[in-house]
Amino acid sequence: MAKVEMDSRGRIVIPKEYRKDEKEYRIVRFEGSIRLIPIPEDPIEDLRERTKSVREDDRSAKELQEEAREALKEQAGE
């Protein structure tokens, strides 16, 4: 953990070892602290990469809902 100080203009320098390749960040207040969330260049591609281990396919939400409805109907004996 590094200690940083805010200058008279409200700026904080992030130590080099904590910086990533991202150049833009969102600042968020969270449980009494401030968090910097990197903004990826391509948010959609970043989301795909982060979720690929839990996604089995690229079906739409509507398709998944319909499949869930059909499964419930089968379980109910309809």
PDB file of C-alpha atoms in Angstrom:
ATOM      1  CA  MET A   1       0.000   0.000   0.000  1.00  0.00           C
ATOM      2  CA  ALA A   2       1.349   3.403  -0.940  1.00  0.00           C
ATOM      3  CA  LYS A   3       0.664   6.756   0.659  1.00  0.00           C
ATOM      4  CA  VAL A   4      -0.258   9.599  -1.685  1.00  0.00           C
ATOM      5  CA  GLU A   5      -1.122  13.228  -1.061  1.00  0.00           C
ATOM      6  CA  MET A   6      -3.496  15.573  -2.808  1.00  0.00           C
ATOM      7  CA  ASP A   7      -2.002  18.833  -4.073  1.00  0.00           C
ATOM      8  CA  SER A   8      -3.621  22.267  -3.737  1.00  0.00           C
ATOM      9  CA  ARG A   9      -5.481  21.726  -7.031  1.00  0.00           C
ATOM     10  CA  GLY A  10      -7.018  18.407  -5.908  1.00  0.00           C
ATOM     11  CA  ARG A  11      -4.691  16.184  -7.926  1.00  0.00           C
ATOM     12  CA  ILE A  12      -3.274  12.855  -6.816  1.00  0.00           C
ATOM     13  CA  VAL A  13      -0.432  11.092  -8.602  1.00  0.00           C
ATOM     14  CA  ILE A  14      -0.946   7.340  -8.837  1.00  0.00           C
ATOM     15  CA  PRO A  15       2.348   5.535  -8.160  1.00  0.00           C
ATOM     16  CA  LYS A  16       3.747   3.801 -11.239  1.00  0.00           C
ATOM     17  CA  GLU A  17       3.475   0.299  -9.773  1.00  0.00           C
ATOM     18  CA  TYR A  18      -0.313   0.770  -9.437  1.00  0.00           C
ATOM     19  CA  ARG A  19      -0.948   2.151 -12.915  1.00  0.00           C
ATOM     20  CA  LYS A  20      -2.163  -0.014 -15.769  1.00  0.00           C
ATOM     21  CA  ASP A  21      -2.223   0.593 -19.502  1.00  0.00           C
ATOM     22  CA  GLU A  22      -5.616   2.264 -19.233  1.00  0.00           C
ATOM     23  CA  LYS A  23      -5.618   6.033 -19.474  1.00  0.00           C
ATOM     24  CA  GLU A  24      -9.146   6.756 -18.261  1.00  0.00           C
ATOM     25  CA  TYR A  25     -10.753   5.767 -14.971  1.00  0.00           C
ATOM     26  CA  ARG A  26     -14.131   6.113 -13.314  1.00  0.00           C
ATOM     27  CA  ILE A  27     -13.973   7.322  -9.741  1.00  0.00           C
ATOM     28  CA  VAL A  28     -16.485   5.689  -7.396  1.00  0.00           C
ATOM     29  CA  ARG A  29     -17.247   6.130  -3.721  1.00  0.00           C
ATOM     30  CA  PHE A  30     -17.617   2.698  -2.146  1.00  0.00           C
ATOM     31  CA  GLU A  31     -18.070   1.831   1.534  1.00  0.00           C
ATOM     32  CA  GLY A  32     -16.249   4.911   2.805  1.00  0.00           C
ATOM     33  CA  SER A  33     -13.432   4.743   0.276  1.00  0.00           C
ATOM     34  CA  ILE A  34     -12.709   5.970  -3.227  1.00  0.00           C
ATOM     35  CA  ARG A  35     -12.100   3.429  -5.982  1.00  0.00           C
ATOM     36  CA  LEU A  36     -10.591   4.004  -9.406  1.00  0.00           C
ATOM     37  CA  ILE A  37     -12.097   1.715 -12.025  1.00  0.00           C
ATOM     38  CA  PRO A  38     -10.162   1.508 -15.329  1.00  0.00           C
ATOM     39  CA  ILE A  39     -12.246   2.207 -18.438  1.00  0.00           C
ATOM     40  CA  PRO A  40     -11.228  -0.218 -21.205  1.00  0.00           C
ATOM     41  CA  GLU A  41     -10.779   1.051 -24.758  1.00  0.00           C
ATOM     42  CA  ASP A  42     -13.464  -1.361 -25.993  1.00  0.00           C
ATOM     43  CA  PRO A  43     -15.916  -2.011 -23.131  1.00  0.00           C
ATOM     44  CA  ILE A  44     -17.944  -4.601 -25.069  1.00  0.00           C
ATOM     45  CA  GLU A  45     -14.892  -6.690 -25.947  1.00  0.00           C
ATOM     46  CA  ASP A  46     -13.629  -6.356 -22.368  1.00  0.00           C
ATOM     47  CA  LEU A  47     -16.963  -7.664 -21.064  1.00  0.00           C
ATOM     48  CA  ARG A  48     -16.863 -10.586 -23.506  1.00  0.00           C
ATOM     49  CA  GLU A  49     -13.356 -11.489 -22.353  1.00  0.00           C
ATOM     50  CA  ARG A  50     -14.263 -11.247 -18.671  1.00  0.00           C
ATOM     51  CA  THR A  51     -17.354 -13.410 -19.050  1.00  0.00           C
ATOM     52  CA  LYS A  52     -16.179 -15.999 -21.568  1.00  0.00           C
ATOM     53  CA  SER A  53     -15.414 -18.540 -18.844  1.00  0.00           C
ATOM     54  CA  VAL A  54     -19.032 -18.454 -17.633  1.00  0.00           C
ATOM     55  CA  ARG A  55     -20.690 -18.178 -21.042  1.00  0.00           C
ATOM     56  CA  GLU A  56     -21.367 -21.381 -22.898  1.00  0.00           C
ATOM     57  CA  ASP A  57     -22.807 -19.710 -25.959  1.00  0.00           C
ATOM     58  CA  ASP A  58     -23.922 -16.390 -27.367  1.00  0.00           C
ATOM     59  CA  ARG A  59     -27.682 -16.873 -27.147  1.00  0.00           C
ATOM     60  CA  SER A  60     -29.695 -13.722 -26.541  1.00  0.00           C
ATOM     61  CA  ALA A  61     -31.508 -13.004 -23.282  1.00  0.00           C
ATOM     62  CA  LYS A  62     -34.808 -13.589 -25.078  1.00  0.00           C
ATOM     63  CA  GLU A  63     -33.666 -17.038 -26.239  1.00  0.00           C
ATOM     64  CA  LEU A  64     -32.521 -17.933 -22.726  1.00  0.00           C
ATOM     65  CA  GLN A  65     -35.850 -16.778 -21.258  1.00  0.00           C
ATOM     66  CA  GLU A  66     -37.788 -18.885 -23.749  1.00  0.00           C
ATOM     67  CA  GLU A  67     -35.646 -21.918 -22.963  1.00  0.00           C
ATOM     68  CA  ALA A  68     -36.228 -21.392 -19.232  1.00  0.00           C
ATOM     69  CA  ARG A  69     -40.002 -21.136 -19.795  1.00  0.00           C
ATOM     70  CA  GLU A  70     -40.001 -24.373 -21.785  1.00  0.00           C
ATOM     71  CA  ALA A  71     -38.012 -26.143 -19.067  1.00  0.00           C
ATOM     72  CA  LEU A  72     -40.477 -24.959 -16.409  1.00  0.00           C
ATOM     73  CA  LYS A  73     -43.407 -26.162 -18.513  1.00  0.00           C
ATOM     74  CA  GLU A  74     -41.778 -29.588 -18.854  1.00  0.00           C
ATOM     75  CA  GLN A  75     -41.180 -29.776 -15.107  1.00  0.00           C
ATOM     76  CA  ALA A  76     -44.813 -28.822 -14.455  1.00  0.00           C
ATOM     77  CA  GLY A  77     -45.965 -31.572 -16.813  1.00  0.00           C
ATOM     78  CA  GLU A  78     -47.575 -29.297 -19.384  1.00  0.00           C
TER      79      GLU A  78
END
